[in-house]
Coordinates of N, CA and C in Angstrom, one line a residue:
Chain A
S96 N 34.7 39.7 201.3 CA 33.3 40.4 200.8 C 33.9 41.6 200.9
Q97 N 33.2 42.4 200.3 CA 33.3 43.9 200.5 C 32.6 45.0 202.0
E98 N 33.2 45.2 203.0 CA 33.1 45.2 203.8 C 32.1 47.1 203.7
L99 N 32.8 48.3 202.9 CA 32.3 49.5 202.1 C 31.1 48.9 200.7
E100 N 30.2 49.7 201.2 CA 29.8 49.4 199.5 C 29.2 51.1 198.8
Q101 N 29.7 50.9 197.3 CA 29.0 52.0 197.4 C 28.5 52.4 196.6
S102 N 27.7 53.0 195.8 CA 26.7 53.4 195.0 C 26.3 55.0 194.3
P103 N 25.6 55.0 193.0 CA 26.0 53.4 191.8 C 28.4 53.7 191.8
Q104 N 28.0 52.7 190.8 CA 29.2 53.0 191.0 C 29.9 53.9 189.8
S105 N 28.4 54.1 188.9 CA 29.1 55.2 187.5 C 27.9 55.9 188.2
L106 N 28.0 57.7 187.4 CA 26.9 58.4 187.8 C 26.8 59.6 187.0
I107 N 26.4 59.4 185.3 CA 26.4 60.5 184.7 C 25.2 61.4 184.8
V108 N 25.8 63.3 185.2 CA 25.2 64.1 185.2 C 25.1 65.2 184.5
Q109 N 23.9 65.2 184.2 CA 23.9 66.7 183.5 C 24.0 68.1 184.8
E110 N 25.3 69.2 183.6 CA 25.5 69.6 184.6 C 24.5 70.6 185.5
G111 N 24.5 71.1 186.5 CA 24.1 71.8 187.0 C 22.5 71.2 188.1
K112 N 22.2 69.7 187.8 CA 21.9 69.1 188.5 C 21.6 68.9 189.9
N113 N 21.7 67.4 190.5 CA 21.8 67.7 192.1 C 22.1 65.6 191.9
L114 N 22.8 65.3 192.7 CA 23.6 64.1 192.9 C 23.3 63.8 194.3
T115 N 23.6 62.5 194.9 CA 23.4 61.5 195.0 C 24.5 60.5 195.7
I116 N 25.8 60.3 196.5 CA 26.2 58.8 196.4 C 25.9 58.5 198.1
N117 N 25.7 56.8 198.0 CA 25.4 56.4 199.1 C 27.1 55.3 199.2
C118 N 26.6 55.2 200.3 CA 28.1 54.2 201.1 C 27.6 53.4 202.2
T119 N 28.0 52.3 202.3 CA 26.7 51.7 203.7 C 27.6 50.3 204.1
S120 N 27.5 50.6 205.2 CA 28.2 49.1 205.7 C 27.6 48.1 206.4
S121 N 27.5 46.9 206.5 CA 26.6 46.1 207.6 C 27.3 46.7 209.3
K122 N 28.5 46.7 209.0 CA 29.1 47.4 210.7 C 29.1 48.8 211.1
T123 N 29.2 48.9 212.6 CA 29.3 50.6 213.4 C 30.2 50.9 212.6
L124 N 30.5 52.3 212.5 CA 31.3 53.0 211.7 C 32.1 53.5 213.0
Y125 N 33.3 54.3 213.3 CA 33.4 54.5 214.5 C 34.3 55.6 213.5
G126 N 34.7 56.0 212.1 CA 34.8 57.6 211.9 C 34.6 57.0 210.0
L127 N 34.0 58.0 209.2 CA 33.1 57.5 207.9 C 33.7 58.8 207.2
Y128 N 34.6 58.1 205.9 CA 35.9 60.1 205.2 C 35.5 60.2 204.4
W129 N 34.8 60.5 203.7 CA 34.7 61.1 201.9 C 36.4 61.8 201.6
Y130 N 36.2 61.4 200.3 CA 37.6 61.7 199.4 C 37.3 62.0 198.1
K131 N 38.4 62.8 197.3 CA 37.4 62.5 195.4 C 39.2 62.2 195.8
Q132 N 39.0 61.3 193.6 CA 40.5 61.7 193.4 C 40.2 61.8 191.9
K133 N 40.7 62.5 191.6 CA 40.9 63.0 189.5 C 41.9 61.7 188.6
Y134 N 41.5 61.8 187.6 CA 42.0 60.4 186.7 C 43.8 61.3 187.0
G135 N 44.8 59.9 187.7 CA 46.3 60.4 187.6 C 46.4 61.3 188.8
E136 N 45.7 61.1 189.5 CA 46.3 61.7 190.9 C 45.8 61.0 192.3
G137 N 46.4 61.8 193.6 CA 45.7 61.2 194.4 C 44.7 61.6 194.9
L138 N 44.4 61.4 196.4 CA 43.4 61.3 197.3 C 43.3 62.9 197.5
I139 N 42.0 63.4 197.5 CA 41.4 64.9 198.2 C 40.8 64.7 199.3
F140 N 41.9 65.2 200.8 CA 40.3 64.9 201.5 C 38.8 65.4 202.0
L141 N 37.7 65.4 201.4 CA 36.6 66.4 202.2 C 36.1 66.6 202.9
M142 N 35.5 65.4 204.1 CA 34.8 64.9 204.3 C 35.2 64.4 206.6
M143 N 34.8 64.8 207.3 CA 35.3 63.2 208.2 C 33.4 63.1 209.3
L144 N 33.0 62.4 209.0 CA 32.2 62.3 210.4 C 32.4 61.4 211.0
Q145 N 31.5 61.2 212.2 CA 32.1 60.5 213.2 C 30.7 60.6 214.2
K146 N 30.0 61.2 214.1 CA 28.2 61.2 215.2 C 27.5 60.6 214.4
G147 N 26.6 59.8 214.4 CA 25.5 59.4 214.4 C 24.4 60.6 214.2
G148 N 24.2 60.9 213.1 CA 23.1 61.8 212.3 C 23.9 63.4 211.9
E149 N 25.6 63.3 212.5 CA 26.1 64.0 211.5 C 26.1 64.4 210.3
E150 N 26.0 65.5 209.5 CA 25.5 66.3 208.6 C 27.1 67.6 208.8
K151 N 28.0 67.7 207.5 CA 29.0 68.4 207.6 C 28.5 68.7 205.9
S152 N 28.8 70.3 205.9 CA 29.0 70.6 204.5 C 29.6 71.8 203.6
H153 N 30.0 71.0 202.6 CA 31.8 72.0 202.4 C 30.9 73.2 201.3
E154 N 31.2 74.1 200.5 CA 30.3 74.6 199.6 C 29.6 73.6 198.9
K155 N 28.7 73.3 198.0 CA 28.1 72.3 197.3 C 27.7 71.1 197.5
I156 N 29.1 70.4 198.7 CA 28.7 69.2 198.9 C 28.7 69.4 200.3
T157 N 27.6 68.0 200.4 CA 26.9 67.8 201.9 C 27.4 66.3 202.1
A158 N 27.7 65.9 203.6 CA 27.5 64.5 203.5 C 27.2 64.3 205.1
K159 N 26.1 63.2 205.2 CA 25.9 63.1 206.1 C 25.7 61.3 206.5
L160 N 25.9 61.3 207.8 CA 25.8 59.7 208.5 C 24.5 58.8 209.4
D161 N 24.2 59.0 209.5 CA 22.7 58.2 210.0 C 22.9 58.1 211.3
E162 N 21.9 57.3 212.4 CA 22.3 57.8 214.2 C 22.3 56.2 213.8
K163 N 22.3 54.8 213.1 CA 23.1 53.7 213.6 C 24.3 54.6 212.9
K164 N 25.0 55.0 212.2 CA 26.8 54.2 211.9 C 26.9 53.6 210.6
Q165 N 26.2 53.8 209.7 CA 26.8 52.1 209.1 C 26.2 52.7 207.6
Q166 N 25.9 53.8 206.8 CA 26.0 54.6 206.0 C 24.9 55.9 206.0
S167 N 26.2 56.3 204.8 CA 26.7 58.1 204.8 C 26.4 57.9 203.1
S168 N 25.3 59.3 203.2 CA 25.8 59.6 202.1 C 26.5 60.8 201.2
L169 N 26.9 61.3 200.1 CA 27.2 62.5 200.2 C 26.0 63.0 198.3
H170 N 26.0 64.5 199.2 CA 25.3 65.1 198.0 C 25.7 66.0 197.5
I171 N 25.6 66.3 196.0 CA 25.9 66.7 195.5 C 24.8 67.8 194.7
T172 N 25.0 69.5 195.3 CA 24.0 70.6 194.9 C 24.3 71.1 193.4
A173 N 23.1 71.5 192.6 CA 24.3 72.2 191.6 C 25.2 72.1 191.1
S174 N 25.5 70.7 190.2 CA 27.1 70.2 190.0 C 27.5 70.9 188.9
Q175 N 28.5 71.4 188.7 CA 29.6 71.3 187.6 C 30.5 70.8 187.4
P176 N 31.3 71.1 186.5 CA 31.8 70.5 185.5 C 33.6 69.8 186.9
S177 N 33.9 70.7 187.4 CA 34.9 70.2 188.7 C 34.3 69.7 189.8
H178 N 33.3 69.1 189.3 CA 32.5 68.6 190.8 C 33.1 66.4 190.0
A179 N 33.9 66.8 188.9 CA 33.7 65.5 188.2 C 34.8 65.1 188.8
G180 N 35.2 63.6 189.0 CA 36.2 62.2 189.5 C 35.5 61.2 189.9
I181 N 36.0 60.9 190.6 CA 35.9 59.6 191.8 C 35.7 60.0 192.8
Y182 N 34.9 59.2 193.6 CA 34.4 59.7 194.6 C 34.7 58.3 195.6
L183 N 35.9 58.2 197.1 CA 35.7 57.0 197.5 C 35.0 58.0 199.1
C184 N 34.3 56.7 199.6 CA 34.2 56.6 201.4 C 35.2 56.1 201.6
G185 N 35.4 56.3 203.0 CA 36.2 55.0 203.1 C 35.8 55.0 205.2
A186 N 36.2 54.3 205.9 CA 35.4 54.1 206.8 C 36.6 53.1 208.4
D187 N 36.7 53.8 209.6 CA 37.5 53.4 210.5 C 36.2 52.3 211.3
M188 N 36.4 50.9 211.2 CA 35.6 49.7 211.9 C 36.1 49.4 212.9
N189 N 37.3 49.5 213.4 CA 37.9 48.8 214.2 C 38.6 49.7 215.3
R190 N 37.9 50.8 215.5 CA 38.9 52.2 216.1 C 40.2 52.4 216.5
D191 N 41.0 52.1 214.6 CA 42.2 52.1 214.5 C 42.5 52.7 213.9
D192 N 43.4 53.0 213.3 CA 43.8 54.6 211.9 C 43.5 53.4 211.1
K193 N 43.0 52.3 210.8 CA 43.0 51.5 209.3 C 41.8 52.4 208.8
I194 N 41.6 52.5 207.4 CA 40.2 53.0 206.9 C 39.9 51.5 206.1
I195 N 38.7 51.5 205.4 CA 38.3 50.6 204.9 C 38.4 51.5 203.4
F196 N 38.6 51.0 202.5 CA 37.5 52.1 201.5 C 36.6 51.3 200.8
G197 N 36.1 52.0 199.9 CA 34.1 51.5 199.1 C 35.1 52.2 197.7
K198 N 34.8 51.1 197.2 CA 35.4 51.3 195.4 C 35.1 52.0 194.7
G199 N 34.4 53.3 195.0 CA 35.0 54.4 194.3 C 33.5 54.6 193.4
T200 N 33.1 55.6 193.6 CA 32.1 56.5 192.8 C 32.5 57.4 190.9
R201 N 32.2 56.4 189.9 CA 33.3 57.8 189.0 C 31.9 58.4 188.5
L202 N 32.4 59.5 188.3 CA 30.9 60.6 188.4 C 31.4 61.2 187.3
H203 N 30.5 61.2 186.7 CA 31.0 62.0 184.7 C 29.3 63.4 184.5
I204 N 29.9 64.7 185.3 CA 29.4 66.0 184.4 C 29.1 66.2 182.9
L205 N 27.9 66.0 182.3 CA 28.0 66.7 181.0 C 27.3 68.0 180.5
P206 N 28.6 69.0 180.5 CA 28.1 70.5 179.7 C 26.7 70.8 179.7
Chain B
D260 N 52.4 74.1 202.5 CA 53.4 73.6 203.5 C 53.8 71.6 202.9
A261 N 54.5 71.0 202.5 CA 54.4 70.1 202.2 C 53.9 69.1 202.6
G262 N 52.8 67.9 201.0 CA 52.4 67.0 201.3 C 53.5 66.0 201.4
V263 N 52.4 64.5 200.8 CA 52.9 63.7 201.2 C 54.4 62.8 199.5
I264 N 55.0 63.0 200.1 CA 55.7 63.0 199.0 C 56.2 61.1 198.0
Q265 N 56.1 60.9 197.2 CA 56.0 59.6 196.4 C 56.9 59.6 194.8
S266 N 57.7 58.9 194.7 CA 58.3 58.6 193.5 C 59.1 57.1 194.3
P267 N 58.9 57.0 192.4 CA 58.3 57.8 191.3 C 57.1 58.3 191.3
R268 N 56.9 59.1 190.0 CA 55.4 59.1 188.9 C 55.0 57.2 188.7
H269 N 55.9 57.4 187.8 CA 55.7 56.4 186.5 C 56.5 55.5 187.3
E270 N 56.2 54.4 186.8 CA 58.0 53.7 186.5 C 57.2 52.2 185.9
V271 N 58.3 52.2 184.7 CA 57.9 50.9 183.9 C 59.1 50.4 183.6
T272 N 58.9 48.6 183.9 CA 59.8 48.0 183.6 C 59.6 46.3 183.1
E273 N 60.1 45.7 183.6 CA 60.1 44.4 183.0 C 59.5 43.2 184.0
M274 N 59.6 41.9 184.1 CA 58.7 41.1 184.5 C 59.9 40.7 185.2
G275 N 60.0 40.6 186.4 CA 62.0 40.0 187.0 C 62.3 40.5 187.6
Q276 N 61.6 41.8 187.3 CA 63.4 43.1 187.7 C 61.9 43.5 189.5
E277 N 63.6 44.3 189.9 CA 63.1 44.7 191.7 C 62.5 46.1 191.3
V278 N 61.4 46.0 192.0 CA 60.9 47.8 191.8 C 61.5 47.7 193.0
T279 N 61.1 49.5 193.4 CA 61.5 50.4 194.4 C 60.6 51.6 194.8
L280 N 59.2 51.5 195.3 CA 58.8 52.9 195.6 C 58.8 53.5 197.1
R281 N 59.3 54.7 196.3 CA 59.8 55.5 197.6 C 58.8 56.6 198.4
C282 N 58.6 57.3 199.5 CA 57.8 58.0 199.9 C 58.4 57.9 201.2
K283 N 57.9 59.7 201.3 CA 58.3 60.8 202.3 C 56.9 61.0 203.3
P284 N 57.0 61.0 204.1 CA 55.5 61.8 204.8 C 55.4 62.6 205.5
I285 N 54.5 63.5 205.8 CA 54.5 64.7 206.3 C 55.1 64.6 207.5
S286 N 55.9 66.0 207.7 CA 56.9 66.0 209.2 C 55.9 66.0 209.7
G287 N 56.1 65.1 211.3 CA 55.4 65.1 212.3 C 54.7 63.7 212.4
H288 N 54.1 63.2 211.0 CA 53.0 61.7 211.8 C 53.6 61.1 211.9
N289 N 53.1 60.9 212.5 CA 54.1 59.0 213.1 C 52.9 57.5 212.5
S290 N 52.2 57.6 211.8 CA 51.6 56.9 210.7 C 51.8 56.6 209.1
L291 N 52.0 55.6 208.8 CA 52.7 55.7 207.2 C 51.4 54.6 206.7
F292 N 50.6 54.1 205.3 CA 49.9 53.1 205.3 C 50.6 53.4 203.5
W293 N 50.4 52.4 203.4 CA 50.7 51.9 201.1 C 49.5 50.8 201.3
Y294 N 49.4 51.1 199.5 CA 48.1 51.1 199.2 C 49.0 50.8 197.5
R295 N 47.6 49.9 197.0 CA 47.3 49.5 196.0 C 46.2 49.9 195.1
Q296 N 45.8 50.8 193.9 CA 44.4 50.8 193.8 C 45.3 50.3 192.2
T297 N 43.2 49.5 192.1 CA 43.1 48.9 191.0 C 41.9 49.1 189.7
M298 N 41.3 48.9 189.0 CA 40.1 49.3 188.4 C 39.6 47.7 189.4
M299 N 39.8 46.6 189.3 CA 39.2 45.7 189.2 C 39.6 45.8 191.4
R300 N 39.9 45.9 192.3 CA 39.4 45.0 193.4 C 39.6 47.0 194.2
G301 N 39.8 47.5 193.6 CA 39.8 49.5 194.2 C 41.0 49.6 195.1
L302 N 40.7 50.0 196.1 CA 42.3 50.8 197.1 C 42.0 49.8 198.1
E303 N 43.3 49.0 198.0 CA 43.5 48.0 199.2 C 44.6 48.3 200.0
L304 N 44.8 47.9 201.5 CA 45.8 48.6 202.1 C 46.2 46.9 202.6
L305 N 47.5 47.6 201.4 CA 49.0 46.4 202.3 C 49.4 46.6 203.2
I306 N 49.8 47.5 204.0 CA 50.7 47.7 205.2 C 51.0 48.8 206.3
Y307 N 50.5 48.9 206.7 CA 51.1 50.2 207.9 C 51.6 50.6 209.5
F308 N 52.7 51.3 209.3 CA 53.7 51.6 210.4 C 52.9 52.7 211.5
N309 N 53.6 52.5 212.8 CA 53.0 53.7 212.8 C 54.4 53.4 214.2
N310 N 55.0 54.6 214.5 CA 56.1 54.9 215.0 C 57.7 54.5 213.7
N311 N 57.3 54.1 213.0 CA 58.3 53.3 212.3 C 58.4 51.7 212.3
V312 N 57.4 51.4 213.4 CA 56.8 50.1 213.6 C 55.9 49.0 212.5
P313 N 56.1 48.0 211.9 CA 54.9 47.8 211.0 C 53.7 47.0 211.7
I314 N 52.9 47.4 211.8 CA 52.0 47.8 212.6 C 50.5 46.0 212.2
D315 N 50.4 46.6 210.9 CA 49.6 45.5 210.0 C 49.7 44.8 208.5
D316 N 50.8 43.8 208.2 CA 50.9 43.5 206.9 C 50.0 42.7 206.4
S317 N 48.6 42.6 206.8 CA 48.5 41.8 206.4 C 47.3 41.5 205.3
G318 N 48.1 42.4 204.6 CA 47.6 42.9 202.6 C 48.3 42.6 202.1
M319 N 49.7 42.4 202.7 CA 50.6 42.6 201.7 C 50.8 40.9 200.6
P320 N 49.9 40.9 199.6 CA 50.0 40.1 198.7 C 50.8 38.9 199.1
E321 N 51.9 38.8 198.9 CA 53.3 37.4 198.1 C 54.3 37.9 199.8
D322 N 54.9 37.0 199.4 CA 56.6 37.3 200.2 C 57.2 38.6 199.0
R323 N 57.0 38.7 197.4 CA 57.6 39.5 196.1 C 57.3 40.5 197.6
F324 N 57.1 40.9 198.0 CA 56.5 42.0 198.7 C 56.3 42.8 200.0
S325 N 58.5 43.9 199.6 CA 58.0 44.0 201.7 C 57.9 45.1 201.7
A326 N 58.2 46.1 203.0 CA 58.4 47.3 203.6 C 58.6 47.6 204.2
K327 N 59.8 48.7 203.6 CA 60.5 49.4 205.4 C 59.8 50.9 206.1
M328 N 61.0 50.7 206.7 CA 60.4 52.1 207.3 C 61.6 52.4 208.6
P329 N 62.9 53.3 207.5 CA 64.3 52.9 208.7 C 63.8 54.4 209.5
N330 N 63.4 55.4 209.6 CA 63.2 56.6 209.9 C 61.7 57.0 209.9
A331 N 61.5 58.1 210.4 CA 60.1 58.3 210.8 C 60.1 59.2 209.2
S332 N 61.0 59.9 208.5 CA 60.7 60.5 207.3 C 60.5 60.1 206.3
F333 N 60.5 58.8 206.2 CA 60.9 57.3 204.9 C 60.1 55.6 204.8
S334 N 59.9 56.1 204.3 CA 59.5 54.1 203.6 C 59.8 53.6 201.7
T335 N 60.1 52.7 202.2 CA 59.7 51.9 200.8 C 59.3 51.1 200.5
L336 N 58.2 50.3 199.3 CA 58.0 49.5 199.7 C 58.5 48.8 198.2
K337 N 59.4 47.3 198.5 CA 60.3 46.6 197.0 C 58.9 45.4 196.6
I338 N 59.1 45.5 195.6 CA 59.0 43.8 194.4 C 59.8 43.3 194.3
Q339 N 60.2 42.0 194.4 CA 61.0 41.2 194.3 C 60.6 39.9 193.8
P340 N 60.3 39.4 193.0 CA 61.0 39.7 191.3 C 59.4 39.6 191.5
S341 N 59.2 41.0 190.4 CA 57.8 41.9 189.8 C 57.5 41.5 189.1
E342 N 56.1 40.8 188.5 CA 55.6 40.5 187.8 C 53.8 41.3 187.8
P343 N 53.4 40.9 185.6 CA 52.3 42.2 185.5 C 51.4 41.9 186.1
R344 N 51.2 40.9 186.7 CA 49.4 41.3 187.8 C 50.1 42.4 188.8
D345 N 51.6 42.5 189.1 CA 51.3 43.9 189.8 C 51.1 45.0 189.9
S346 N 50.6 45.3 188.0 CA 50.6 46.0 187.5 C 49.2 47.0 188.4
A347 N 50.0 48.0 189.2 CA 48.7 49.6 189.2 C 49.2 50.6 190.2
V348 N 48.2 51.1 190.6 CA 48.5 52.5 191.0 C 49.5 51.9 192.9
Y349 N 50.3 52.7 192.8 CA 50.4 52.4 195.0 C 50.7 53.9 195.4
F350 N 49.6 53.6 196.3 CA 49.7 55.6 197.4 C 50.2 55.0 198.8
C351 N 50.6 56.5 198.8 CA 51.5 56.1 200.2 C 50.3 57.2 201.3
A352 N 49.9 57.1 202.2 CA 49.6 58.2 203.1 C 50.1 58.1 204.1
S353 N 49.2 59.0 204.9 CA 50.6 59.3 206.6 C 49.5 60.6 207.6
I354 N 49.3 60.3 209.2 CA 48.6 60.8 209.8 C 48.9 60.8 210.6
M355 N 48.6 61.8 211.8 CA 49.3 61.6 213.1 C 48.2 60.9 213.9
G356 N 48.7 60.1 213.9 CA 47.8 58.7 215.0 C 48.3 58.5 215.2
Q357 N 47.3 57.2 216.0 CA 47.6 56.4 217.4 C 48.1 57.4 218.5
G358 N 47.0 57.4 219.1 CA 47.0 59.1 220.3 C 46.6 60.4 220.2
A359 N 46.8 60.2 218.4 CA 46.8 61.9 218.1 C 44.8 62.1 218.8
P360 N 44.2 63.3 219.3 CA 42.7 63.6 219.7 C 41.9 63.4 218.8
G361 N 40.5 62.7 218.6 CA 40.2 62.9 217.5 C 40.1 61.0 216.5
N362 N 39.5 61.2 215.7 CA 40.2 60.4 214.5 C 41.1 61.6 213.1
Q363 N 42.1 60.8 212.8 CA 42.3 62.3 211.4 C 42.1 61.7 210.4
P364 N 41.8 61.9 209.8 CA 42.2 61.8 207.8 C 43.3 61.8 207.4
Q365 N 43.3 60.5 206.6 CA 44.7 60.4 205.7 C 45.0 61.0 205.0
H366 N 46.6 61.2 204.9 CA 46.8 62.5 203.4 C 47.0 61.7 203.0
F367 N 46.5 61.9 201.1 CA 48.0 60.1 200.7 C 48.5 61.5 199.8
G368 N 49.8 60.6 199.2 CA 51.0 61.1 197.9 C 50.2 61.8 196.4
D369 N 50.3 60.9 195.6 CA 50.3 61.3 193.9 C 50.1 60.3 193.9
G370 N 50.9 59.6 194.2 CA 51.0 58.1 194.3 C 51.8 57.5 192.6
T371 N 52.3 56.3 192.7 CA 53.1 56.3 191.8 C 52.3 54.5 190.6
R372 N 52.4 55.3 189.4 CA 51.6 54.1 188.5 C 53.5 53.1 188.0
L373 N 52.4 51.9 188.4 CA 53.8 50.7 187.8 C 53.2 49.7 187.6
S374 N 53.6 49.6 186.3 CA 53.4 49.1 185.4 C 55.1 48.0 185.0
I375 N 54.1 46.6 184.8 CA 55.5 45.5 184.8 C 55.0 44.9 183.4
L376 N 55.7 44.8 182.9 CA 56.2 45.1 181.3 C 56.0 43.0 180.9

């Protein structure tokens, strides 16, 4: 069974619109990581969240971790073509260096 | 700063052949991870090392897969004999882990796209 569920699996959004991607676990997360991947390339680290209720922003991307530390959301405001790609959430579930990844959300931005 | 370096970027070979993938972690990082990414299964952890010692290889699919880390700056993932179902993108990542203050994000290489015919 998948320990980390991402939704939606894919998303098509008109340029300029806002969007949200979710990442849910049945276990408490000790660290939550958001990465972005472009086709044929490696994963680029976006943000890391550790504390319940924590929120971080970078440019037009905001990530939040809920108080129970079991769900995170990634919100993009006024989407641009450069935001297109695969977004993956990863989680530290055992307080070690292992990260379990969700299957990713494929984001397409329509001009 | 040099990131995680993987080679080759692409590999196409016939089934039954031995395949060796290489990874150079970021200098100073002491944990190294090998992942496999497919459409069906997403990104799966195969094995990880800390201070050159394999810590968890529970994700290694079969005995055909083996990984080594002879020193802090080099690791290999070997598949022998290779099969078509091994076709995937293989990523290497490194981290300053196990004892470093706070959780640290893993830094990924660009991956090796492997095709077994």
